[in-house]
PDB file of C-alpha atoms in Angstrom:
ATOM      1  CA  MET A   1      83.228 -30.579-230.307  1.00  0.00           C
ATOM      2  CA  MET A   2      84.164 -31.901-233.720  1.00  0.00           C
ATOM      3  CA  SER A   3      80.694 -33.393-234.170  1.00  0.00           C
ATOM      4  CA  ILE A   4      79.094 -30.016-233.487  1.00  0.00           C
ATOM      5  CA  ILE A   5      81.228 -28.389-236.162  1.00  0.00           C
ATOM      6  CA  ILE A   6      80.316 -31.143-238.616  1.00  0.00           C
ATOM      7  CA  LEU A   7      76.613 -30.797-237.737  1.00  0.00           C
ATOM      8  CA  VAL A   8      76.640 -27.048-238.343  1.00  0.00           C
ATOM      9  CA  GLY A   9      78.440 -27.549-241.645  1.00  0.00           C
ATOM     10  CA  ALA A  10      75.987 -30.244-242.756  1.00  0.00           C
ATOM     11  CA  TYR A  11      73.021 -28.051-241.802  1.00  0.00           C
ATOM     12  CA  ARG A  12      74.354 -25.100-243.797  1.00  0.00           C
ATOM     13  CA  TYR A  13      75.262 -27.344-246.740  1.00  0.00           C
ATOM     14  CA  TYR A  14      71.723 -28.733-246.972  1.00  0.00           C
ATOM     15  CA  ALA A  15      70.194 -25.292-246.363  1.00  0.00           C
ATOM     16  CA  GLY A  16      72.120 -24.036-249.399  1.00  0.00           C
ATOM     17  CA  LEU A  17      70.662 -26.888-251.443  1.00  0.00           C
ATOM     18  CA  ALA A  18      67.186 -25.984-250.256  1.00  0.00           C
ATOM     19  CA  GLU A  19      67.683 -22.336-251.127  1.00  0.00           C
ATOM     20  CA  ARG A  20      68.942 -23.177-254.594  1.00  0.00           C
ATOM     21  CA  PHE A  21      65.880 -25.281-255.429  1.00  0.00           C
ATOM     22  CA  GLY A  22      63.246 -23.299-253.540  1.00  0.00           C
ATOM     23  CA  LYS A  23      62.696 -25.818-250.744  1.00  0.00           C
ATOM     24  CA  ILE A  24      62.298 -25.191-247.017  1.00  0.00           C
ATOM     25  CA  LYS A  25      65.743 -24.651-245.462  1.00  0.00           C
ATOM     26  CA  TRP A  26      65.154 -25.909-241.956  1.00  0.00           C
ATOM     27  CA  GLN A  27      63.579 -29.176-243.130  1.00  0.00           C
ATOM     28  CA  LEU A  28      66.565 -30.146-245.231  1.00  0.00           C
ATOM     29  CA  GLY A  29      68.906 -28.875-242.513  1.00  0.00           C
ATOM     30  CA  LEU A  30      67.264 -31.123-239.950  1.00  0.00           C
ATOM     31  CA  LEU A  31      67.444 -33.980-242.452  1.00  0.00           C
ATOM     32  CA  ALA A  32      71.219 -33.478-242.624  1.00  0.00           C
ATOM     33  CA  ILE A  33      71.473 -33.511-238.838  1.00  0.00           C
ATOM     34  CA  GLY A  34      69.331 -36.653-238.664  1.00  0.00           C
ATOM     35  CA  ILE A  35      71.430 -38.424-241.282  1.00  0.00           C
ATOM     36  CA  TYR A  36      74.671 -37.526-239.528  1.00  0.00           C
ATOM     37  CA  LEU A  37      73.525 -38.461-236.031  1.00  0.00           C
ATOM     38  CA  GLY A  38      71.740 -41.597-237.213  1.00  0.00           C
ATOM     39  CA  PHE A  39      74.799 -42.809-239.054  1.00  0.00           C
ATOM     40  CA  GLN A  40      77.035 -42.013-236.082  1.00  0.00           C
ATOM     41  CA  VAL A  41      74.791 -43.951-233.691  1.00  0.00           C
ATOM     42  CA  LEU A  42      74.518 -46.886-236.089  1.00  0.00           C
ATOM     43  CA  PHE A  43      78.264 -46.988-236.722  1.00  0.00           C
ATOM     44  CA  ILE A  44      79.316 -46.706-233.074  1.00  0.00           C
ATOM     45  CA  PHE A  45      76.650 -49.219-231.988  1.00  0.00           C
ATOM     46  CA  SER A  46      77.813 -51.683-234.652  1.00  0.00           C
ATOM     47  CA  TYR A  47      81.431 -51.214-233.639  1.00  0.00           C
ATOM     48  CA  GLY A  48      80.590 -51.670-229.945  1.00  0.00           C
ATOM     49  CA  PHE A  49      78.644 -54.826-230.745  1.00  0.00           C
ATOM     50  CA  TYR A  50      81.578 -56.151-232.761  1.00  0.00           C
ATOM     51  CA  VAL A  51      84.038 -55.400-229.958  1.00  0.00           C
ATOM     52  CA  ALA A  52      81.716 -56.992-227.382  1.00  0.00           C
ATOM     53  CA  LEU A  53      81.608 -60.191-229.406  1.00  0.00           C
ATOM     54  CA  THR A  54      85.321 -60.390-230.142  1.00  0.00           C
ATOM     55  CA  ASN A  55      86.817 -59.082-226.870  1.00  0.00           C
ATOM     56  CA  PRO A  56      84.351 -58.448-224.028  1.00  0.00           C
ATOM     57  CA  ASN A  57      87.018 -56.986-221.702  1.00  0.00           C
ATOM     58  CA  ALA A  58      87.792 -54.174-224.164  1.00  0.00           C
ATOM     59  CA  LEU A  59      84.481 -52.467-223.343  1.00  0.00           C
ATOM     60  CA  ASN A  60      85.686 -51.671-219.823  1.00  0.00           C
ATOM     61  CA  ASP A  61      88.803 -49.894-221.095  1.00  0.00           C
ATOM     62  CA  ASN A  62      87.189 -47.741-223.801  1.00  0.00           C
ATOM     63  CA  ASN A  63      87.205 -43.945-223.574  1.00  0.00           C
ATOM     64  CA  TYR A  64      84.138 -42.674-225.414  1.00  0.00           C
ATOM     65  CA  ALA A  65      84.858 -38.966-224.933  1.00  0.00           C
ATOM     66  CA  GLY A  66      88.271 -38.596-226.538  1.00  0.00           C
ATOM     67  CA  PHE A  67      89.730 -38.600-230.003  1.00  0.00           C
ATOM     68  CA  SER A  68      90.252 -42.171-231.050  1.00  0.00           C
ATOM     69  CA  GLY A  69      90.786 -43.865-234.348  1.00  0.00           C
ATOM     70  CA  ILE A  70      87.247 -45.211-234.415  1.00  0.00           C
ATOM     71  CA  ASN A  71      85.798 -41.730-233.793  1.00  0.00           C
ATOM     72  CA  ILE A  72      87.745 -40.285-236.699  1.00  0.00           C
ATOM     73  CA  ILE A  73      86.681 -43.173-238.951  1.00  0.00           C
ATOM     74  CA  SER A  74      83.045 -42.741-237.914  1.00  0.00           C
ATOM     75  CA  TRP A  75      83.214 -38.996-238.674  1.00  0.00           C
ATOM     76  CA  ILE A  76      84.599 -39.694-242.123  1.00  0.00           C
ATOM     77  CA  PHE A  77      81.925 -42.294-242.904  1.00  0.00           C
ATOM     78  CA  ALA A  78      79.153 -40.073-241.508  1.00  0.00           C
ATOM     79  CA  ILE A  79      80.330 -37.136-243.625  1.00  0.00           C
ATOM     80  CA  GLY A  80      80.362 -39.497-246.610  1.00  0.00           C
ATOM     81  CA  ALA A  81      76.786 -40.548-245.856  1.00  0.00           C
ATOM     82  CA  VAL A  82      75.659 -36.918-245.573  1.00  0.00           C
ATOM     83  CA  TYR A  83      77.376 -36.077-248.865  1.00  0.00           C
ATOM     84  CA  GLY A  84      75.907 -39.144-250.585  1.00  0.00           C
ATOM     85  CA  VAL A  85      72.361 -38.235-249.584  1.00  0.00           C
ATOM     86  CA  TYR A  86      73.079 -34.634-250.630  1.00  0.00           C
ATOM     87  CA  ARG A  87      74.034 -35.791-254.132  1.00  0.00           C
ATOM     88  CA  ILE A  88      70.929 -37.995-254.358  1.00  0.00           C
ATOM     89  CA  LEU A  89      68.685 -35.094-253.328  1.00  0.00           C
ATOM     90  CA  GLU A  90      70.460 -32.707-255.689  1.00  0.00           C
ATOM     91  CA  ASN A  91      69.927 -35.051-258.644  1.00  0.00           C
ATOM     92  CA  ARG A  92      66.293 -35.561-257.641  1.00  0.00           C
ATOM     93  CA  PHE A  93      65.640 -31.819-257.372  1.00  0.00           C
ATOM     94  CA  GLU A  94      67.321 -31.202-260.737  1.00  0.00           C
ATOM     95  CA  LYS A  95      65.077 -33.810-262.370  1.00  0.00           C
ATOM     96  CA  GLU A  96      62.008 -32.228-260.769  1.00  0.00           C
ATOM     97  CA  ALA A  97      63.069 -28.794-261.979  1.00  0.00           C
ATOM     98  CA  SER A  98      63.636 -30.029-265.530  1.00  0.00           C
ATOM     99  CA  LYS A  99      60.232 -31.750-265.634  1.00  0.00           C
ATOM    100  CA  THR A 100      58.379 -28.602-264.603  1.00  0.00           C
ATOM    101  CA  PRO A 101      57.315 -26.905-267.839  1.00  0.00           C
ATOM    102  CA  ILE A 102      57.434 -23.362-266.493  1.00  0.00           C
ATOM    103  CA  LEU A 103      58.325 -21.797-269.822  1.00  0.00           C
ATOM    104  CA  GLU A 104      55.614 -23.724-271.653  1.00  0.00           C
ATOM    105  CA  ILE A 105      52.993 -22.647-269.140  1.00  0.00           C
ATOM    106  CA  GLU A 106      53.966 -18.985-269.473  1.00  0.00           C
ATOM    107  CA  GLU A 107      53.809 -19.163-273.280  1.00  0.00           C
ATOM    108  CA  ILE A 108      50.268 -20.574-273.483  1.00  0.00           C
ATOM    109  CA  GLY A 109      48.531 -17.219-273.142  1.00  0.00           C
ATOM    110  CA  VAL A 110      51.003 -15.464-275.435  1.00  0.00           C
ATOM    111  CA  GLU A 111      50.190 -17.699-278.419  1.00  0.00           C
ATOM    112  CA  GLN A 112      46.451 -17.241-277.935  1.00  0.00           C
ATOM    113  CA  ASP A 113      46.859 -13.456-277.737  1.00  0.00           C
ATOM    114  CA  LYS A 114      48.785 -13.428-281.041  1.00  0.00           C
ATOM    115  CA  ASN A 115      46.012 -15.362-282.793  1.00  0.00           C
ATOM    116  CA  ILE A 116      43.332 -13.001-281.486  1.00  0.00           C
ATOM    117  CA  HIS A 117      45.116  -9.889-282.745  1.00  0.00           C
ATOM    118  CA  LEU A 118      45.539 -11.274-286.273  1.00  0.00           C
TER     119      LEU A 118
END
């Protein structure tokens, strides 16, 4: 249940970024979901592999459906990964927006019109 809440929050967070910079909302929203789920799978798989190597009998006693310390840690790291990619994308979109000479393009015709009227 907690993962679903985090997924919805990540989707909306990235959709807000897309709206702010004129990108497609659902694409960035799905990117957020993919980052979260991918990081969760990678983290839990790595942890399971580590536990299997250090204590093979612990795999039989593990409850994968409940709240455990490792689940909470994986949520925190996955949220951190989603936020980190968000910041990278935000900086990238800001650089793209600053490189686009929108004002210069709009002023090209204005200067030519002033010279014609003189």
